[in-house]
Amino acid sequence: MSVAFSLPDARWRAAEIAFWIATGLVFFVFPSHLVLASQVLITGLFAVSLDLVLGYAGIVSLGHAAMFGTGAYVAGILARNGWGEPLSGLFAAGLAAAAVAFVTSFLALRGEDLTRLMVTLGISLLLYEAANQAGVWTGGVDGLSDMQVRDLFGVFPFDIRGRTAYLYTLAVVFLVFCAARRVVHSPFGLSLRGIRESPRRMAAIGSPVQRRLVVVYTLAGAMAGIAGALLAQTTQFVGLEVLGFSRSADLLIMLVLGGAGWLYGGLVGAALFLVAQSLLSRLNPVYWEFWLGLLIVLVVLLARGGINGALTRVSARLGLARRQA
Amino acid sequence: MTAALRTQGLSRSFGALKAVREVSFTLEPGARHALIGPNGAGKTTFVNLLTGALPPSSGAVYLGADEITGLAQHERVKRGMTRTFQITTLFPGLTVLESVVLAIFERKGIAASLQTRVANRTAEIHEAIHIIRELRLERDAGSVTRSLPYGKQRLVEIAVALATRPRILLLDEPAAGIPAAESGEVFGVIAALPREVSVLFIEHDMDLVFRFAERITVLAQGSILAEGTPQEIGADPRVREVYLGDEAARG
């Protein structure tokens, strides 16, 4: 078959393999920064989940923290009440977050973009206040701290330097990422892109658009819940901010920085955002957000499509140069 | 023989405006039927009522012997009725091949599948290539739709519609906005469709209508003004009046 007739295949590219090897090398190269590295992976997974919803299916959301926070609280509450086994806790958190996503999808998927932004934002605010009120379970503003997370596989304790936490997080994030990758390359993934491009045309070729959106919203909800549970288990703490507005808003920024509709955009964006945050706040603990703001404005204005857009353009230009040479 | 598609007293109002009123219309199997009428006659609204994009205020739609008035748009597509759009409504960021493959996936009911990978679905890809070749779009198969010239996009409209394997094809001004020289090409494709496909098309260019239609319905102010063969319609003084308006009356 000629080039014109080929579709993007699902084989792992060299750059992808290199990316994951690099995340593994972090363990050896930055042994004193594993806590930050775990945060990057967890937030990255959370952003990948938003990418499925926003970048692929075109659903805008300012309330993705609703599912992240649900997962974090479920894992936290389980671990505080004697169910400290991490893997089953992760599973339960994913299920609970999927259930929240499924139920709220019928509200969140109505209407156009602005309606969706407001409804998703509203839902996450509702959950935030609910968690604030249910202090007996959640610890309210003080947070939920007396978690008893058991050793991983009954063998590896979660140590203070975050070594177990990092490897555990990396393994879970990689596996969930593979699942997301599979979704993207499946016929279902193509239909999501079709919906993003034109819901009207999708309906006209016989697609039950609303049902597809409910499915992807629920799937992404499970992923966000797993990310939330990872945060709870590895930090042994859940604060109200897991459901906060700025968690949803920062997530959107990260995804735009990294480039939406690419899967890796979430991971790259989270890394860029959190590392920049960490470095800038060390340089200037009060005004660091100024530089972060500047970075965001520059990337959005100068590098359309985020890091992914910039990389694509650079590689296209290199390719052109090579051909001319 | 039962009609391929039939409406009974179909009406639709937007507030005080009666866009479509009491239209009882029949599309025969294998028809090459044109729907014409001046701007604002309700042609596109009528198509939207047929496809289920809009619910009617009153009246009924029948596909073959079955009433489908209450069916959702995607369920009507599953039953073999597909439309194209007057204003190009494609997947701007997908390639032509992806767009056609997607429509085939939807038809075969595998578009919700997570089990397989798009690139491995060789049967569907081959079928898509076949459709793309028929429309002479093979050189553009790998191009992103939004990068194609407008005339090509009108052909992609038809390719995506054909991929659903319709028994009834509703074409809303398939040659709208493309130069006259190329519009013949679009209609050549339509004329070459097998007779199992019943075609209803909206068109403003009377040359094209009289060349390709075997039956014509004239819509004016939301209701059927006249219906007949091209000869009958061409000779109908009421139709001339609607089209030429005051000029003819004065002349």
XYZ file of C-alpha atoms in Angstrom:
576
model
C 0.000 0.000 0.000
C 1.291 3.454 -0.851
C 1.995 6.102 1.759
C -1.266 7.930 1.067
C -3.228 4.856 2.135
C -1.564 4.163 5.442
C -3.050 5.073 8.792
C -1.005 6.031 11.825
C -0.057 2.683 13.316
C 0.186 1.825 16.965
C 3.799 0.688 17.071
C 5.992 2.167 19.786
C 8.289 4.796 18.354
C 11.920 5.147 19.413
C 11.228 8.505 21.042
C 8.476 6.957 23.143
C 10.705 4.134 24.334
C 13.429 6.653 25.152
C 10.915 8.722 27.106
C 9.946 5.812 29.362
C 13.549 4.679 29.845
C 14.332 8.243 30.928
C 11.558 8.164 33.524
C 13.148 5.001 34.875
C 16.622 6.566 34.926
C 15.307 9.403 37.096
C 15.329 6.892 39.939
C 19.115 6.581 39.704
C 20.056 10.081 38.519
C 17.947 12.174 40.906
C 17.654 10.000 44.033
C 17.053 13.071 46.191
C 14.220 14.409 44.014
C 12.022 11.325 43.951
C 9.158 12.996 45.784
C 8.919 15.701 43.141
C 9.364 13.106 40.398
C 6.457 11.087 41.793
C 4.309 14.231 41.858
C 5.174 14.844 38.216
C 4.147 11.334 37.191
C 0.913 11.450 39.183
C -0.055 14.866 37.884
C 1.011 13.738 34.421
C -1.335 10.763 34.597
C -4.088 13.118 35.724
C -3.330 15.318 32.694
C -3.360 12.302 30.348
C -6.827 11.573 31.654
C -7.905 15.135 30.817
C -6.286 14.744 27.403
C -8.606 11.838 26.578
C -11.573 14.003 27.460
C -10.391 17.354 26.082
C -7.675 16.642 23.553
C -9.345 13.660 21.924
C -13.086 14.010 22.537
C -13.131 17.827 22.676
C -14.972 18.108 25.999
C -13.778 21.179 27.914
C -13.690 20.814 31.679
C -12.750 23.000 34.600
C -13.720 20.360 37.135
C -11.555 17.360 36.409
C -10.378 17.457 40.039
C -13.775 16.026 41.014
C -12.623 12.561 39.955
C -9.039 13.006 41.143
C -10.240 14.055 44.578
C -12.753 11.235 44.764
C -9.983 8.736 44.106
C -7.705 10.366 46.671
C -10.362 10.373 49.388
C -11.482 6.804 48.697
C -7.897 5.538 48.931
C -7.296 7.674 52.014
C -10.451 6.665 53.850
C -9.857 2.992 53.065
C -6.295 3.154 54.340
C -7.381 4.918 57.499
C -10.023 2.306 58.226
C -7.865 -0.774 58.018
C -7.849 -1.413 54.261
C -4.268 -0.396 53.688
C -3.367 -2.777 50.881
C -2.315 -0.327 48.129
C -3.249 -2.171 44.919
C -6.817 -2.993 45.931
C -7.135 0.534 47.293
C -6.092 1.872 43.911
C -8.671 -0.327 42.216
C -11.451 0.775 44.566
C -10.524 4.425 44.060
C -10.618 4.021 40.283
C -14.052 2.401 40.472
C -15.442 5.111 42.748
C -14.086 7.893 40.531
C -15.522 6.160 37.448
C -18.899 6.019 39.196
C -18.752 9.749 39.987
C -17.750 10.494 36.388
C -20.527 8.309 34.991
C -23.247 9.869 37.138
C -22.093 13.454 36.610
C -21.489 12.946 32.877
C -25.196 13.307 32.229
C -24.952 16.876 33.536
C -21.432 17.717 32.419
C -21.902 16.695 28.777
C -24.930 18.864 28.116
C -24.751 21.990 26.064
C -21.824 23.748 24.453
C -18.341 24.607 25.684
C -19.237 27.424 28.073
C -22.039 25.397 29.658
C -19.681 22.474 30.098
C -17.009 24.637 31.702
C -19.519 25.960 34.217
C -21.204 22.637 34.957
C -17.930 20.749 35.473
C -16.669 23.602 37.651
C -19.912 23.540 39.630
C -19.749 19.798 40.208
C -16.198 19.985 41.551
C -17.179 22.855 43.866
C -20.098 20.791 45.157
C -17.785 17.880 45.927
C -15.267 20.226 47.533
C -17.853 21.569 49.967
C -19.245 18.081 50.561
C -15.749 16.896 51.549
C -15.348 19.980 53.711
C -18.602 19.214 55.538
C -17.961 15.486 55.944
C -15.120 16.125 58.355
C -15.677 12.860 60.218
C -14.624 10.988 57.096
C -12.337 13.417 55.321
C -10.749 15.410 58.136
C -12.256 18.563 56.610
C -9.821 21.496 56.344
C -7.221 19.695 58.452
C -6.992 16.953 55.893
C -6.881 13.225 56.292
C -3.561 12.192 57.707
C -3.652 9.023 59.787
C -3.477 6.658 56.824
C -1.971 3.222 57.274
C -0.741 2.169 53.834
C 0.635 -1.360 54.004
C 3.800 -2.550 52.326
C 3.601 -3.032 48.591
C 3.046 -6.743 47.865
C 3.525 -7.134 51.610
C 7.279 -6.751 51.050
C 8.276 -3.187 50.151
C 7.503 -0.485 52.736
C 6.852 3.073 51.549
C 10.112 4.680 52.726
C 10.722 8.289 53.678
C 12.930 8.959 50.623
C 10.132 7.931 48.315
C 12.003 5.119 46.565
C 9.158 2.599 46.745
C 6.664 5.355 46.056
C 8.458 6.368 42.868
C 8.757 2.862 41.444
C 5.171 2.053 42.424
C 3.938 5.287 40.820
C 6.014 4.767 37.698
C 4.696 1.222 37.213
C 1.059 2.226 37.719
C 1.336 5.338 35.550
C 3.012 3.354 32.779
C 0.337 0.639 32.806
C -2.540 3.134 32.830
C -0.799 5.116 30.098
C -0.593 1.950 27.980
C -4.339 1.515 28.440
C -4.945 5.114 27.351
C -2.660 4.585 24.375
C -4.660 1.554 23.408
C -7.896 3.564 23.618
C -6.445 6.240 21.381
C -5.389 3.789 18.681
C -8.656 1.843 18.719
C -11.684 2.487 16.514
C -13.241 4.050 19.614
C -10.350 6.535 19.745
C -10.875 7.465 16.094
C -14.565 8.023 16.783
C -13.644 10.367 19.658
C -11.509 12.425 17.299
C -14.435 12.459 14.883
C -16.667 13.844 17.624
C -14.094 16.485 18.465
C -13.901 17.528 14.824
C -17.636 17.530 14.121
C -20.381 16.125 16.349
C -22.932 16.980 13.666
C -21.206 14.905 11.057
C -20.740 12.046 13.516
C -24.491 11.957 14.106
C -24.988 12.023 10.341
C -22.858 8.891 9.852
C -24.828 7.054 12.512
C -22.772 7.591 15.648
C -24.460 7.743 19.068
C -22.326 10.740 20.038
C -23.647 11.222 23.555
C -23.092 7.576 24.506
C -19.476 7.701 23.286
C -18.847 10.783 25.361
C -20.269 9.148 28.481
C -17.940 6.188 27.963
C -14.791 8.280 27.548
C -15.735 10.560 30.434
C -16.151 7.527 32.673
C -12.894 5.935 31.503
C -11.011 9.173 32.063
C -12.695 9.487 35.449
C -11.271 6.112 36.481
C -7.808 7.216 35.368
C -8.055 10.479 37.290
C -9.222 8.539 40.341
C -6.218 6.229 40.131
C -3.953 9.287 39.936
C -5.646 10.735 43.015
C -5.253 7.463 44.891
C -1.559 7.339 43.991
C -1.105 10.789 45.485
C -2.926 9.789 48.672
C -1.015 6.545 49.094
C 2.442 7.910 48.328
C 2.105 11.058 50.470
C -0.053 9.394 53.139
C -2.146 12.533 53.240
C -5.265 13.891 51.562
C -6.052 17.616 51.771
C -9.149 19.402 50.529
C -7.091 20.884 47.701
C -7.324 17.558 45.838
C -10.809 18.746 44.901
C -9.869 22.406 44.559
C -10.476 24.659 41.598
C -6.800 25.436 41.118
C -6.058 21.732 40.676
C -8.425 21.623 37.692
C -7.207 24.946 36.328
C -3.482 24.108 36.668
C -4.198 20.833 34.914
C -5.648 22.653 31.943
C -2.540 24.859 31.822
C -0.245 21.826 31.892
C -2.121 20.156 29.072
C -1.987 23.290 26.941
C 1.741 23.668 27.717
C 2.479 20.110 26.669
C 0.014 20.067 23.784
C -3.436 18.443 23.819
C -4.464 15.450 21.726
C -1.101 13.754 21.910
C -1.146 11.775 25.221
C 2.460 12.693 26.002
C 1.404 16.339 26.226
C -0.018 15.727 29.691
C 3.184 14.126 30.985
C 5.498 16.692 29.411
C 3.284 19.577 30.500
C 3.117 18.310 34.080
C 6.894 17.911 34.192
C 7.472 21.386 32.805
C 4.915 23.018 35.095
C 5.943 21.309 38.332
C 9.688 21.546 37.753
C 9.334 25.218 36.808
C 7.197 25.757 39.878
C 9.786 24.061 42.076
C 12.746 25.977 40.622
C 11.020 29.353 40.414
C 9.587 29.185 43.902
C 13.069 28.453 45.214
C 14.452 31.487 43.385
C 11.646 33.704 44.519
C 9.187 32.266 47.010
C 6.721 35.132 46.675
C 6.625 36.153 43.046
C 7.300 32.861 41.267
C 3.873 32.825 39.701
C 4.881 35.860 37.648
C 7.442 33.760 35.738
C 5.063 30.879 35.411
C 2.476 33.240 33.954
C 5.035 34.597 31.516
C 6.000 31.077 30.457
C 2.381 30.171 29.793
C 1.708 33.281 27.738
C 4.866 32.732 25.672
C 4.154 29.074 24.984
C 0.542 29.690 24.020
C 1.356 32.666 21.780
C 4.645 31.530 20.258
C 4.459 27.753 20.248
C 1.019 26.884 19.011
C 0.069 23.356 20.014
C 2.326 23.553 23.070
C 5.565 21.607 23.282
C 4.191 19.082 20.818
C 3.419 21.781 18.259
C 6.904 23.246 18.629
C 8.582 19.835 18.312
C 6.540 19.008 15.217
C 7.501 22.276 13.560
C 11.163 21.902 14.440
C 11.292 18.338 13.135
C 9.439 19.370 9.981
C 11.978 22.123 9.408
C 14.879 19.743 10.060
C 13.329 17.256 7.651
C 13.044 19.965 5.043
C 16.633 21.051 5.600
C 17.799 17.460 5.221
C 15.914 17.083 1.973
C 17.387 20.265 0.603
C 20.923 19.316 1.636
C -44.344 -0.921 -4.430
C -43.852 0.804 -1.067
C -42.101 4.132 -1.179
C -38.467 4.269 -0.080
C -39.275 7.304 2.042
C -42.547 9.051 2.686
C -43.852 11.915 4.805
C -47.396 12.537 5.924
C -48.507 16.093 6.777
C -45.011 17.008 7.978
C -44.768 20.463 9.574
C -42.234 22.466 11.493
C -42.571 25.919 12.986
C -39.911 28.183 14.444
C -41.942 30.473 16.661
C -44.435 32.173 14.371
C -42.600 31.085 11.211
C -44.005 27.973 9.563
C -40.861 26.778 7.809
C -42.413 23.540 6.575
C -46.170 23.080 6.402
C -48.199 19.955 5.784
C -45.738 18.331 3.402
C -46.787 14.910 2.163
C -43.970 13.682 -0.003
C -42.957 10.358 -1.526
C -39.521 9.204 -2.659
C -39.787 6.127 -4.886
C -37.180 3.364 -4.738
C -34.313 4.091 -7.094
C -35.468 7.674 -7.581
C -33.309 10.553 -8.835
C -35.489 13.181 -7.297
C -34.733 16.902 -7.046
C -36.130 19.232 -4.436
C -36.114 22.816 -5.665
C -37.562 26.112 -4.584
C -36.564 29.693 -3.927
C -34.400 30.661 -0.942
C -36.228 30.260 2.332
C -38.684 27.748 0.875
C -37.887 25.282 3.676
C -35.792 22.779 1.724
C -33.007 22.349 4.268
C -35.487 22.308 7.161
C -37.361 19.558 5.338
C -34.161 17.510 5.012
C -33.436 18.084 8.711
C -36.900 16.704 9.514
C -36.267 13.654 7.329
C -32.934 12.868 9.014
C -34.143 13.571 12.530
C -31.747 16.479 13.095
C -34.914 18.444 13.942
C -38.102 17.061 15.475
C -41.275 17.943 13.514
C -44.029 20.052 15.056
C -46.516 17.609 13.565
C -46.756 14.898 10.928
C -44.919 11.640 10.364
C -41.951 10.191 8.458
C -41.955 6.632 7.093
C -38.934 4.674 5.922
C -40.352 1.871 3.770
C -43.286 0.603 5.806
C -41.949 1.712 9.204
C -42.712 4.947 10.927
C -39.429 6.556 12.040
C -40.701 9.934 13.261
C -39.454 9.301 16.798
C -36.108 7.727 15.923
C -32.840 9.472 16.716
C -30.658 10.622 13.850
C -28.047 7.886 14.267
C -30.738 5.197 14.312
C -32.066 6.453 10.987
C -28.560 6.186 9.537
C -28.437 2.567 10.734
C -31.633 1.991 8.760
C -30.015 3.227 5.586
C -30.769 6.949 5.301
C -27.739 9.239 5.050
C -27.330 12.891 4.246
C -24.694 15.350 3.143
C -24.577 19.008 4.105
C -24.997 22.227 2.155
C -22.246 23.844 4.207
C -19.366 21.387 4.178
C -19.536 19.463 7.445
C -16.555 17.170 7.578
C -13.834 16.228 10.033
C -11.360 19.046 9.321
C -8.481 17.524 11.309
C -8.841 13.933 10.074
C -7.389 12.655 6.820
C -9.725 11.631 4.026
C -8.894 7.987 4.653
C -9.565 8.314 8.391
C -12.892 10.021 7.722
C -14.113 7.287 5.390
C -12.799 4.477 7.617
C -14.607 6.054 10.556
C -17.909 6.045 8.679
C -17.367 2.362 7.798
C -16.629 1.561 11.457
C -19.876 3.227 12.464
C -21.828 1.285 9.871
C -20.336 -2.029 10.955
C -20.910 -1.260 14.612
C -17.240 -1.519 15.588
C -16.618 2.179 16.178
C -16.976 1.705 19.928
C -14.451 -1.144 19.978
C -11.406 -0.995 22.212
C -10.287 -4.482 21.240
C -8.586 -3.775 17.944
C -6.395 -1.117 16.431
C -7.460 1.107 13.580
C -4.314 0.392 11.578
C -4.988 -3.357 11.723
C -8.521 -3.213 10.268
C -7.438 -4.066 6.740
C -10.917 -5.035 5.478
C -12.362 -1.640 6.393
C -9.310 0.199 5.110
C -9.550 -1.590 1.768
C -13.235 -0.758 1.474
C -12.471 2.875 2.245
C -9.777 2.942 -0.430
C -12.276 1.507 -2.894
C -14.754 4.331 -2.182
C -11.986 6.920 -2.314
C -10.860 5.595 -5.705
C -14.399 5.737 -7.067
C -14.475 9.422 -6.262
C -10.983 9.839 -7.741
C -9.655 11.122 -4.435
C -6.860 8.556 -4.110
C -4.090 11.141 -4.334
C -5.627 12.985 -1.392
C -6.363 9.983 0.826
C -3.572 10.843 3.241
C -4.288 14.576 3.303
C -5.914 16.287 6.218
C -9.391 17.303 5.088
C -9.034 20.976 5.936
C -6.045 21.273 3.593
C -8.049 20.191 0.518
C -9.520 22.627 -2.012
C -13.232 23.215 -1.609
C -14.264 21.175 -4.649
C -12.435 18.134 -3.277
C -14.125 18.597 0.074
C -17.505 18.366 -1.632
C -16.424 14.972 -2.978
C -15.285 13.917 0.495
C -18.786 14.809 1.725
C -20.143 12.236 -0.703
C -17.424 9.672 0.053
C -18.199 9.798 3.788
C -21.921 9.483 3.070
C -21.383 6.518 0.727
C -19.318 4.732 3.360
C -22.474 4.330 5.420
C -23.890 2.341 2.458
C -27.135 4.252 2.297
C -30.275 3.000 0.603
C -31.500 6.576 0.671
C -29.125 9.444 0.060
C -30.168 13.013 0.843
C -27.858 15.540 -0.794
C -28.224 19.140 0.305
C -26.784 21.175 -2.566
C -23.913 18.781 -3.238
C -22.261 21.188 -5.680
C -22.777 24.343 -3.629
C -19.949 26.817 -3.846
C -17.863 25.075 -6.494
C -17.261 26.330 -10.043
C -19.747 25.204 -12.691
C -17.042 23.236 -14.505
C -16.501 21.031 -11.442
C -20.125 20.701 -10.410
C -20.742 18.410 -13.364
C -18.103 16.084 -11.899
C -19.930 15.918 -8.565
C -23.182 15.099 -10.303
C -21.448 12.581 -12.536
C -20.547 10.675 -9.373
C -24.135 10.865 -8.167
C -25.500 9.697 -11.523
C -23.180 6.702 -11.447
C -24.576 5.422 -8.139
C -26.344 2.059 -8.356
C -30.113 2.074 -8.623
C -30.505 0.441 -5.217
C -29.734 3.872 -3.839
C -32.652 6.289 -3.919
C -31.408 9.853 -4.201
C -33.082 13.085 -3.160
C -31.074 16.207 -3.859
C -31.542 19.899 -3.288
C -30.036 22.001 -6.057
C -30.293 25.570 -7.278
C -28.644 25.184 -10.667
C -31.558 24.402 -12.998
C -29.271 23.008 -15.711
C -28.049 20.360 -13.258
C -31.578 19.689 -12.009
C -32.968 19.126 -15.469
C -29.972 17.040 -16.489
C -29.943 14.665 -13.536
C -33.428 14.595 -11.995
C -36.119 12.232 -13.170
C -38.664 13.770 -10.869
C -38.870 17.244 -9.346
C -40.698 18.628 -6.338
C -41.041 22.379 -5.985
C -41.246 23.765 -2.483
C -42.430 27.323 -1.880
C -43.113 28.953 1.467
C -42.886 25.616 3.208
C -45.403 23.654 1.141
C -45.337 21.668 -2.074
C -46.201 23.895 -4.981
C -45.806 21.372 -7.766
C -44.414 17.928 -8.442
C -43.765 16.055 -11.663
C -41.307 15.078 -14.363
C -38.812 17.707 -15.535
C -41.002 18.344 -18.620
C -44.083 18.932 -16.507
C -42.267 21.201 -14.077
C -40.579 23.105 -16.891
C -43.980 23.843 -18.418
C -45.747 24.722 -15.175
C -46.654 28.433 -15.129
C -46.832 28.533 -11.309
C -43.232 27.360 -11.068
C -42.126 29.962 -13.560
C -43.884 32.575 -11.511
C -42.206 31.540 -8.262
C -38.803 31.546 -9.896
C -39.150 34.606 -12.066
C -41.489 36.406 -9.685
C -42.761 39.854 -10.489
C -40.621 40.077 -13.590
C -42.690 37.419 -15.338
C -45.940 38.897 -14.112
C -44.978 42.291 -15.453
C -43.502 40.939 -18.653
